[in-house]
Amino acid sequence: MRIPFMIGVTTFLIALITMSESAWAVAGGPPHIDGAALGLIWIIPFVGLLLSIAFIPLISADFWHAHFGKVAAFWAFSFLIPYLMTYGLQSTIFELVHVFFLEYFPFVVLLFTLYTVAGGVRLIGVLPGTPAINTGFLTFGTALASWTGTTGAAILLIRPLLAANAWRQYKIHIVVFFLFLVANIGGSLTPLGDPPLFLGFLQGVDFFWPTTQLFWPMIVCVVILLPSFYLLDRFFYQRETATPPQKTATSTDKSAESTPRFSLGGMSLEGWPNIALLLGVVGSVLMSGLWKPGISFTIYHVDVELQNLVRDGLLLTIAALSWKLTRIESRQAANFTWFPIVEVAKLFAGIFVTIVPAIAILKAGQEGALSGLIATLSQDGQPVDWVYFWLTGILSSFLDNAPTYLVFFNAAGGDAELLMGPLSSTLLAVSAGAVFFGAVTYIGNAPNFMVRSIAIESGVRMPSFFGYMFWSVAILFPIFALVTWLYFL
């Protein structure tokens, strides 16, 4: 990722904080945004950014490719400038500092590290993209996602899958189902799998609670999606005019002969040290959830905890090691470029800023502009599980699914022991909604947009924002309706 971009953002924040030093004292503590005072008009920049992501690439792909960062910045300032004029410099700075240090920076560091490490792994050998092999890829990725995270599994496997199907004409559906299974639903079984479940773990939910409770809802989705994919892929495979390659091209790089590889059945894995580094990523994330030294550093009323700083430092070190230990020729052979992570970093900078009022309104609950929606969560004092499932899910499709999970976790009482006991079905609804519905849009979960960008770089004509939603709604919503009937009614 381009380092000047991150340096520029950090410098901008430091400049704002310095400007407000003379007005440091804030009565009543940190100048939190008051979600109860915000109308729905404040979410227009967020909606505008989503519509830009959806339509500008269709209208002018060249313009979007060259200026997507400027578009994201435009919508971010469309929120920041009115908010600055209405609520003042201190509240604006606080929200920016809070979003940057507690949400955006850890998000980008994790994605950057996973992208760098997984991008150093290359599968070499005969691997034609047949329906059986493609289904095997999706099955393996779905099983892997709960233990390496959906982002780790997706970035690790998407390039080998695309390489196996490079000869095929019909392959959009392959990436779409990959997003459904590997990048989202597969991460259901542990807190390592998806950020919402990790937040639940930090709130006191047992580590293996998702493993036991989400297993069967996940299986329902998987046993429908995998056979459906196989049949669909077989349908398109039979219409291919080209023939599968018999073998891959051999490398002309003489130094590659001495590169350590793991071989099995005619296939070889290059960049195997990155597998160990990937485990290091998982360990670093898990450490930040288990180690609580009680030390934090305050930056303009925002407490940045030591364990999170250590985690991010470890992740950046792992990324540097991966870059050092992986031959550049290997990355080039795997078509590795920095563009996908740059695109994600810039677009999500705008998303994380413009999403601030939407999350604040949700957190305001019955006092906010969405009080009517929040009121549907309970009936006669009892939670309505199917509403929790669909409301958490649909909002997670468009908002960051991690804070959305936390909003509905607290709306259900926020007591982990109670939610794992008498209200376990409600916690199941919130958890499944946040994880499963991440597959509904390109921005529903962290790896979605990155996988899309890598696929486009590889020549796959991916659907537009709403075109992808046509796939996801048509295929996933009937399955989610079945899950609702089986578990939440």
Coordinates of C-alpha atoms in Angstrom, one line a residue:
M1 CA 0.0 0.0 0.0
R2 CA 1.2 3.5 -0.7
I3 CA 2.9 4.7 2.5
P4 CA 2.4 8.5 1.6
F5 CA -1.4 8.0 1.8
M6 CA -1.2 6.8 5.4
I7 CA 1.4 9.4 6.3
G8 CA -0.9 12.1 4.8
V9 CA -3.9 10.9 6.9
T10 CA -1.9 10.8 10.1
T11 CA -0.4 14.3 9.4
F12 CA -3.9 15.7 8.8
L13 CA -5.1 14.4 12.1
I14 CA -2.0 15.7 14.0
A15 CA -2.6 19.1 12.4
L16 CA -6.2 19.2 13.5
I17 CA -5.3 18.2 17.0
T18 CA -2.7 20.9 17.2
M19 CA -5.1 23.5 16.0
S20 CA -7.5 22.7 18.8
E21 CA -5.0 22.7 21.7
S22 CA -6.2 26.1 22.9
A23 CA -9.7 24.6 23.2
W24 CA -8.7 21.4 24.9
A25 CA -11.0 21.5 27.9
V26 CA -14.3 19.8 27.1
A27 CA -17.0 19.9 29.7
G28 CA -18.6 16.6 30.5
G29 CA -15.8 14.4 29.0
P30 CA -15.2 13.4 25.4
P31 CA -17.2 15.2 22.8
H32 CA -19.1 12.2 21.6
I33 CA -21.5 12.5 18.7
D34 CA -25.1 12.5 19.9
G35 CA -26.9 10.1 17.7
A36 CA -30.3 11.1 19.2
A37 CA -29.8 14.6 17.8
L38 CA -29.0 13.5 14.2
G39 CA -31.6 13.3 11.5
L40 CA -31.4 10.8 8.6
I41 CA -30.1 13.7 6.4
W42 CA -26.6 13.0 7.9
I43 CA -26.4 9.7 6.2
I44 CA -26.6 11.2 2.7
P45 CA -22.8 11.3 2.2
F46 CA -22.7 7.6 3.1
V47 CA -25.5 6.8 0.7
G48 CA -23.8 9.0 -1.9
L49 CA -20.5 7.1 -1.6
L50 CA -22.3 3.7 -2.0
L51 CA -24.1 5.0 -5.1
S52 CA -20.8 6.3 -6.5
I53 CA -19.2 2.8 -5.9
A54 CA -22.3 1.3 -7.7
F55 CA -22.7 3.6 -10.7
I56 CA -19.5 5.5 -11.6
P57 CA -17.6 2.3 -12.7
L58 CA -20.5 1.6 -15.0
I59 CA -20.6 5.1 -16.4
S60 CA -16.8 5.6 -16.8
A61 CA -14.5 2.8 -15.7
D62 CA -11.4 4.9 -16.6
F63 CA -12.5 7.8 -14.5
W64 CA -13.2 5.6 -11.5
H65 CA -9.9 3.8 -11.8
A66 CA -8.0 7.1 -11.8
H67 CA -10.1 9.1 -9.3
F68 CA -11.9 6.7 -6.9
G69 CA -9.8 8.1 -4.0
K70 CA -11.0 11.7 -4.8
V71 CA -14.6 10.5 -5.0
A72 CA -14.3 8.9 -1.5
A73 CA -12.6 12.1 -0.2
F74 CA -15.4 14.2 -1.6
W75 CA -18.1 12.3 0.2
A76 CA -16.0 12.2 3.4
F77 CA -15.8 16.0 3.4
S78 CA -19.4 16.3 2.5
F79 CA -20.1 14.9 6.0
L80 CA -17.1 16.5 7.8
I81 CA -17.6 20.1 6.7
P82 CA -21.3 20.4 7.7
Y83 CA -20.5 18.5 11.0
L84 CA -17.7 20.8 11.7
M85 CA -19.9 23.9 11.1
T86 CA -22.7 22.4 13.3
Y87 CA -20.9 20.7 16.2
G88 CA -17.5 22.4 16.2
L89 CA -13.9 21.5 15.9
Q90 CA -13.5 19.5 19.0
S91 CA -16.3 17.0 18.3
T92 CA -15.1 16.7 14.7
I93 CA -11.5 16.0 15.7
F94 CA -12.7 13.5 18.3
E95 CA -14.7 11.5 15.8
L96 CA -11.8 11.5 13.3
V97 CA -9.3 10.4 15.9
H98 CA -11.7 7.8 17.2
V99 CA -12.4 6.3 13.8
F100 CA -8.7 6.4 12.7
F101 CA -7.0 4.9 15.7
L102 CA -9.7 2.5 16.9
E103 CA -11.3 1.4 13.7
Y104 CA -9.7 2.4 10.4
F105 CA -6.0 2.0 11.1
P106 CA -6.3 -1.5 12.7
F107 CA -8.6 -2.5 9.9
V108 CA -6.1 -1.4 7.1
V109 CA -3.1 -2.8 9.0
L110 CA -4.7 -6.3 9.2
L111 CA -5.8 -6.3 5.6
F112 CA -2.5 -5.0 4.4
T113 CA -0.6 -7.7 6.3
L114 CA -2.9 -10.5 5.2
Y115 CA -2.7 -9.2 1.6
T116 CA 1.1 -9.1 1.7
V117 CA 1.5 -12.5 3.3
A118 CA -1.1 -14.4 1.3
G119 CA 0.1 -12.7 -1.8
G120 CA 3.5 -14.4 -1.2
V121 CA 2.0 -17.9 -1.6
R122 CA 1.8 -19.4 -5.1
L123 CA 0.5 -22.7 -6.2
I124 CA 2.4 -24.2 -9.1
G125 CA 1.4 -27.2 -11.2
V126 CA -1.4 -28.7 -13.3
L127 CA -4.7 -27.4 -12.0
P128 CA -7.4 -27.1 -14.6
G129 CA -10.5 -25.3 -13.4
T130 CA -13.0 -28.1 -13.6
P131 CA -16.3 -28.1 -11.6
A132 CA -14.8 -30.7 -9.2
I133 CA -11.6 -28.8 -8.6
N134 CA -13.4 -25.5 -8.2
T135 CA -15.9 -27.0 -5.7
G136 CA -12.9 -28.5 -3.8
F137 CA -11.4 -25.0 -3.7
L138 CA -14.6 -23.6 -2.2
T139 CA -14.9 -26.4 0.3
F140 CA -11.4 -26.1 1.5
G141 CA -11.6 -22.3 1.7
T142 CA -14.9 -22.5 3.7
A143 CA -13.4 -24.9 6.2
L144 CA -10.2 -22.7 6.5
A145 CA -12.0 -19.4 6.9
S146 CA -13.0 -19.9 10.6
W147 CA -9.4 -20.4 11.6
T148 CA -7.4 -18.0 9.4
G149 CA -10.2 -15.5 9.1
T150 CA -12.3 -14.9 6.0
T151 CA -9.8 -12.3 4.8
G152 CA -6.8 -14.7 5.2
A153 CA -8.6 -17.6 3.5
A154 CA -9.9 -15.4 0.7
I155 CA -6.7 -13.7 -0.1
L156 CA -4.7 -16.9 0.1
L157 CA -7.0 -18.8 -2.3
I158 CA -8.4 -16.3 -4.8
R159 CA -5.4 -16.1 -7.0
P160 CA -4.8 -19.8 -7.3
L161 CA -8.5 -20.2 -8.1
L162 CA -8.4 -17.5 -10.7
A163 CA -5.3 -19.0 -12.2
A164 CA -6.9 -22.4 -12.5
N165 CA -9.8 -20.9 -14.4
A166 CA -7.9 -18.4 -16.5
W167 CA -8.6 -20.4 -19.6
R168 CA -12.4 -20.3 -19.1
Q169 CA -14.8 -17.8 -20.5
Y170 CA -17.6 -18.2 -18.0
K171 CA -16.2 -17.6 -14.5
I172 CA -18.1 -14.7 -12.8
H173 CA -20.2 -17.2 -10.9
I174 CA -17.0 -18.8 -9.5
V175 CA -15.9 -15.5 -7.8
V176 CA -19.5 -14.8 -6.6
F177 CA -19.8 -18.2 -4.8
F178 CA -16.3 -17.7 -3.5
L179 CA -17.4 -14.5 -1.9
F180 CA -20.5 -16.2 -0.5
L181 CA -18.6 -19.1 1.1
V182 CA -15.0 -18.4 1.7
A183 CA -15.1 -14.6 2.3
N184 CA -18.2 -14.7 4.5
I185 CA -20.2 -17.7 5.6
G186 CA -17.1 -19.9 6.2
G187 CA -16.0 -17.6 9.0
S188 CA -18.8 -18.5 11.3
L189 CA -17.3 -20.9 13.7
T190 CA -14.7 -19.0 15.8
P191 CA -13.9 -15.4 16.8
L192 CA -10.9 -15.6 14.5
G193 CA -13.3 -16.1 11.5
D194 CA -15.0 -12.7 11.3
P195 CA -14.6 -9.4 13.2
P196 CA -18.2 -9.4 14.7
L197 CA -17.5 -12.7 16.4
F198 CA -14.2 -11.4 17.7
L199 CA -16.0 -8.4 19.2
G200 CA -18.4 -10.9 20.9
F201 CA -15.4 -12.8 22.3
L202 CA -14.1 -9.5 23.7
Q203 CA -17.5 -8.9 25.3
G204 CA -17.3 -12.2 27.1
V205 CA -18.8 -14.8 24.7
D206 CA -16.9 -18.1 25.0
F207 CA -14.3 -18.8 22.3
F208 CA -16.1 -22.0 21.1
W209 CA -19.6 -20.7 21.5
P210 CA -19.9 -19.9 17.8
T211 CA -18.4 -23.3 17.0
T212 CA -21.2 -25.2 18.7
Q213 CA -24.1 -22.7 18.0
L214 CA -23.4 -21.5 14.5
F215 CA -22.3 -24.9 13.1
W216 CA -25.7 -26.2 12.0
P217 CA -27.0 -22.9 10.5
M218 CA -23.7 -22.6 8.6
I219 CA -24.0 -26.2 7.4
V220 CA -27.5 -25.5 6.1
C221 CA -26.1 -22.7 4.0
V222 CA -23.0 -24.7 2.9
V223 CA -24.9 -27.9 1.9
I224 CA -27.1 -25.8 -0.3
L225 CA -24.5 -23.5 -1.8
L226 CA -21.8 -26.1 -2.6
P227 CA -24.0 -28.5 -4.7
S228 CA -25.7 -25.5 -6.3
F229 CA -22.3 -24.1 -7.3
Y230 CA -21.2 -27.5 -8.7
L231 CA -24.3 -27.8 -10.8
L232 CA -24.0 -24.2 -12.1
D233 CA -20.3 -24.6 -12.7
R234 CA -20.9 -27.8 -14.6
F235 CA -23.6 -26.1 -16.7
F236 CA -21.1 -23.3 -17.7
Y237 CA -18.2 -25.7 -18.1
Q238 CA -20.0 -27.7 -20.7
R239 CA -20.4 -24.6 -22.8
E240 CA -16.7 -23.7 -22.8
T241 CA -15.2 -23.7 -26.2
A242 CA -11.5 -23.8 -25.0
T243 CA -9.9 -26.9 -23.5
P244 CA -8.3 -27.1 -20.1
P245 CA -4.5 -26.6 -20.1
Q246 CA -2.5 -29.8 -19.6
K247 CA 0.3 -28.2 -17.7
T248 CA 1.4 -24.8 -16.5
A249 CA 4.3 -22.9 -18.0
T250 CA 7.6 -23.6 -16.4
S251 CA 9.6 -20.7 -14.9
T252 CA 12.6 -19.4 -16.8
D253 CA 14.0 -17.9 -13.6
K254 CA 17.0 -20.1 -12.7
S255 CA 17.0 -18.9 -9.1
A256 CA 13.5 -20.5 -8.7
E257 CA 15.1 -23.9 -8.8
S258 CA 16.6 -23.3 -5.4
T259 CA 13.4 -21.8 -3.9
P260 CA 11.9 -24.0 -1.2
R261 CA 8.7 -25.6 -2.3
F262 CA 6.3 -28.1 -0.8
S263 CA 5.2 -30.7 -3.4
L264 CA 2.3 -33.0 -3.4
G265 CA 0.7 -35.0 -6.3
G266 CA 2.4 -33.0 -9.0
M267 CA 1.5 -29.7 -7.4
S268 CA 4.0 -27.5 -5.6
L269 CA 3.6 -24.6 -3.1
E270 CA 6.0 -21.8 -3.4
G271 CA 6.4 -19.2 -0.6
W272 CA 5.8 -21.7 2.2
P273 CA 7.3 -19.4 4.9
N274 CA 4.3 -17.2 4.4
I275 CA 2.1 -20.0 5.8
A276 CA 4.0 -19.7 9.1
L277 CA 3.6 -15.9 8.9
L278 CA -0.1 -16.3 8.4
L279 CA -0.3 -18.3 11.6
G280 CA 1.6 -15.4 13.2
V281 CA -1.1 -13.0 12.0
V282 CA -3.8 -15.2 13.7
G283 CA -1.7 -15.4 16.9
S284 CA -1.2 -11.6 16.9
V285 CA -5.0 -10.9 16.6
L286 CA -5.8 -13.5 19.3
M287 CA -3.2 -12.0 21.6
S288 CA -4.8 -8.6 21.5
G289 CA -8.0 -10.2 22.7
L290 CA -6.5 -12.2 25.5
W291 CA -3.7 -10.0 26.9
K292 CA -5.1 -7.2 29.0
P293 CA -2.2 -5.2 30.6
G294 CA -4.4 -2.3 31.5
I295 CA -2.1 0.2 29.8
S296 CA -3.4 2.8 27.3
F297 CA -2.4 6.0 25.7
T298 CA -4.9 8.9 25.4
I299 CA -4.9 10.8 22.1
Y300 CA -7.5 13.6 22.3
H301 CA -9.9 11.7 24.6
V302 CA -9.4 8.4 22.7
D303 CA -7.8 5.6 24.7
V304 CA -5.5 3.5 22.5
E305 CA -4.7 0.3 24.4
L306 CA -1.2 -1.1 24.5
Q307 CA -2.2 -4.6 23.3
N308 CA -3.7 -3.1 20.2
L309 CA -0.5 -1.1 19.5
V310 CA 1.6 -4.3 20.0
R311 CA -0.7 -6.2 17.7
D312 CA -0.5 -3.6 14.9
G313 CA 3.3 -3.5 15.3
L314 CA 3.6 -7.3 15.1
L315 CA 1.4 -7.3 12.0
L316 CA 3.5 -4.7 10.2
T317 CA 6.6 -6.6 11.2
I318 CA 5.1 -9.8 9.7
A319 CA 4.2 -7.9 6.5
A320 CA 7.8 -6.7 6.3
L321 CA 9.2 -10.2 6.8
S322 CA 6.9 -11.6 4.2
W323 CA 8.1 -9.0 1.7
K324 CA 11.7 -9.8 2.6
L325 CA 11.4 -13.6 2.5
T326 CA 9.4 -13.8 -0.8
R327 CA 11.1 -13.6 -4.1
I328 CA 9.8 -10.6 -6.1
E329 CA 9.7 -12.9 -9.2
S330 CA 7.3 -15.2 -7.4
R331 CA 4.9 -12.3 -6.6
Q332 CA 5.2 -11.1 -10.2
A333 CA 4.4 -14.6 -11.5
A334 CA 1.3 -14.6 -9.3
N335 CA 0.2 -11.3 -10.7
F336 CA 0.7 -9.6 -7.4
T337 CA 0.1 -5.8 -7.4
W338 CA -0.6 -3.2 -4.7
F339 CA -3.7 -1.8 -6.5
P340 CA -6.4 -3.9 -4.7
I341 CA -5.2 -2.9 -1.2
V342 CA -4.8 0.8 -2.2
E343 CA -8.4 0.8 -3.6
V344 CA -9.7 -0.8 -0.4
A345 CA -7.7 1.6 1.8
K346 CA -9.0 4.7 0.0
L347 CA -12.6 3.7 -0.4
F348 CA -12.9 2.4 3.2
A349 CA -11.4 5.7 4.5
G350 CA -14.4 7.4 3.1
I351 CA -16.7 4.6 4.2
F352 CA -15.4 4.7 7.8
V353 CA -15.9 8.5 8.0
T354 CA -19.3 8.7 6.4
I355 CA -20.6 5.8 8.4
V356 CA -20.1 7.6 11.7
P357 CA -23.6 9.2 11.8
A358 CA -25.3 6.0 10.7
I359 CA -23.7 4.0 13.6
A360 CA -24.4 6.8 16.1
I361 CA -28.1 6.9 15.1
L362 CA -28.3 3.1 15.6
K363 CA -26.6 3.4 19.0
A364 CA -29.2 6.0 20.0
G365 CA -31.8 3.2 19.9
Q366 CA -35.3 4.3 20.8
E367 CA -34.0 7.9 21.0
G368 CA -32.7 8.0 17.5
A369 CA -34.1 8.6 14.1
L370 CA -34.4 4.9 13.5
S371 CA -36.4 4.3 16.7
G372 CA -39.3 2.7 14.8
L373 CA -36.9 0.1 13.4
I374 CA -35.4 -0.6 16.8
A375 CA -38.8 -1.0 18.4
T376 CA -39.5 -4.1 16.2
L377 CA -36.7 -6.0 18.0
S378 CA -39.0 -6.9 20.9
Q379 CA -42.6 -7.8 21.5
D380 CA -44.2 -7.9 25.0
G381 CA -40.7 -7.5 26.5
Q382 CA -39.3 -10.5 24.7
P383 CA -36.7 -10.4 21.8
V384 CA -38.0 -11.3 18.4
D385 CA -35.2 -13.4 17.0
W386 CA -36.1 -13.4 13.4
V387 CA -36.1 -9.6 13.4
Y388 CA -32.7 -9.5 15.1
F389 CA -31.4 -11.9 12.4
W390 CA -32.7 -9.9 9.4
L391 CA -32.2 -6.4 10.8
T392 CA -28.6 -7.2 12.0
G393 CA -28.0 -8.8 8.6
I394 CA -29.4 -6.2 6.3
L395 CA -27.6 -3.3 8.1
S396 CA -24.4 -5.4 8.2
S397 CA -24.6 -5.7 4.5
F398 CA -24.2 -1.9 4.1
L399 CA -22.6 -0.8 7.3
D400 CA -19.5 -2.2 9.0
N401 CA -20.7 -5.5 10.3
A402 CA -18.5 -5.3 13.5
P403 CA -20.0 -2.2 15.1
T404 CA -23.5 -3.3 13.8
Y405 CA -23.1 -6.6 15.7
L406 CA -22.1 -4.6 18.8
V407 CA -25.2 -2.4 18.5
F408 CA -27.6 -5.3 18.4
F409 CA -25.6 -7.3 21.0
N410 CA -26.2 -4.4 23.4
A411 CA -29.8 -4.0 22.2
A412 CA -30.3 -7.6 23.4
G413 CA -29.0 -6.7 26.8
G414 CA -25.3 -6.9 26.4
D415 CA -24.8 -9.5 29.1
A416 CA -22.7 -12.3 27.6
E417 CA -23.7 -14.9 30.2
L418 CA -27.4 -14.2 29.7
L419 CA -27.1 -14.2 25.9
M420 CA -25.2 -17.5 26.0
G421 CA -27.9 -19.0 28.3
P422 CA -31.7 -18.2 28.2
L423 CA -31.2 -15.7 25.2
S424 CA -28.9 -17.9 23.2
S425 CA -31.2 -17.9 20.2
T426 CA -31.1 -14.1 20.2
L427 CA -27.3 -14.1 20.3
L428 CA -27.3 -16.7 17.5
A429 CA -29.6 -14.5 15.4
V430 CA -27.3 -11.5 15.9
S431 CA -24.1 -13.5 15.2
A432 CA -25.5 -15.3 12.1
G433 CA -27.0 -12.1 10.7
A434 CA -23.7 -10.2 11.0
V435 CA -21.6 -13.0 9.4
F436 CA -24.0 -14.4 6.8
F437 CA -25.3 -11.2 5.4
G438 CA -21.7 -9.9 4.9
A439 CA -22.0 -11.7 1.6
V440 CA -24.9 -9.6 0.3
T441 CA -22.9 -6.6 -0.9
Y442 CA -19.3 -5.8 -1.9
I443 CA -18.8 -3.7 1.3
G444 CA -20.6 -6.2 3.6
N445 CA -17.3 -7.7 4.8
A446 CA -13.6 -6.7 4.6
P447 CA -12.4 -9.1 1.9
N448 CA -15.2 -8.7 -0.5
F449 CA -14.0 -5.6 -2.2
M450 CA -10.5 -6.8 -2.3
V451 CA -11.4 -10.1 -3.9
R452 CA -13.5 -8.2 -6.5
S453 CA -10.5 -6.0 -7.3
I454 CA -8.2 -8.9 -7.7
A455 CA -10.7 -10.7 -9.9
I456 CA -11.0 -7.6 -12.1
E457 CA -7.2 -7.3 -12.4
S458 CA -7.2 -10.9 -13.5
G459 CA -9.6 -10.2 -16.4
V460 CA -12.9 -11.3 -14.8
R461 CA -15.8 -8.9 -15.7
M462 CA -17.3 -8.7 -12.2
P463 CA -20.9 -7.5 -11.7
S464 CA -21.5 -3.9 -10.7
F465 CA -22.5 -3.1 -7.0
F466 CA -26.2 -3.8 -7.7
G467 CA -25.4 -6.5 -10.3
Y468 CA -23.7 -8.4 -7.5
M469 CA -26.6 -7.8 -5.2
F470 CA -28.9 -9.4 -7.9
W471 CA -26.8 -12.6 -7.5
S472 CA -26.7 -12.4 -3.7
V473 CA -30.3 -11.6 -3.1
A474 CA -31.6 -14.2 -5.6
I475 CA -29.4 -17.0 -4.2
L476 CA -28.8 -16.2 -0.5
F477 CA -32.2 -14.7 0.6
P478 CA -34.1 -18.0 0.1
I479 CA -31.4 -19.8 2.0
F480 CA -31.6 -17.2 4.8
A481 CA -35.4 -17.6 4.8
L482 CA -34.9 -21.3 5.4
V483 CA -32.4 -20.6 8.2
T484 CA -35.0 -18.2 9.7
W485 CA -37.7 -20.9 9.6
L486 CA -35.4 -23.6 11.2
Y487 CA -33.8 -21.5 13.9
F488 CA -35.5 -18.2 14.6
L489 CA -39.3 -18.7 14.5

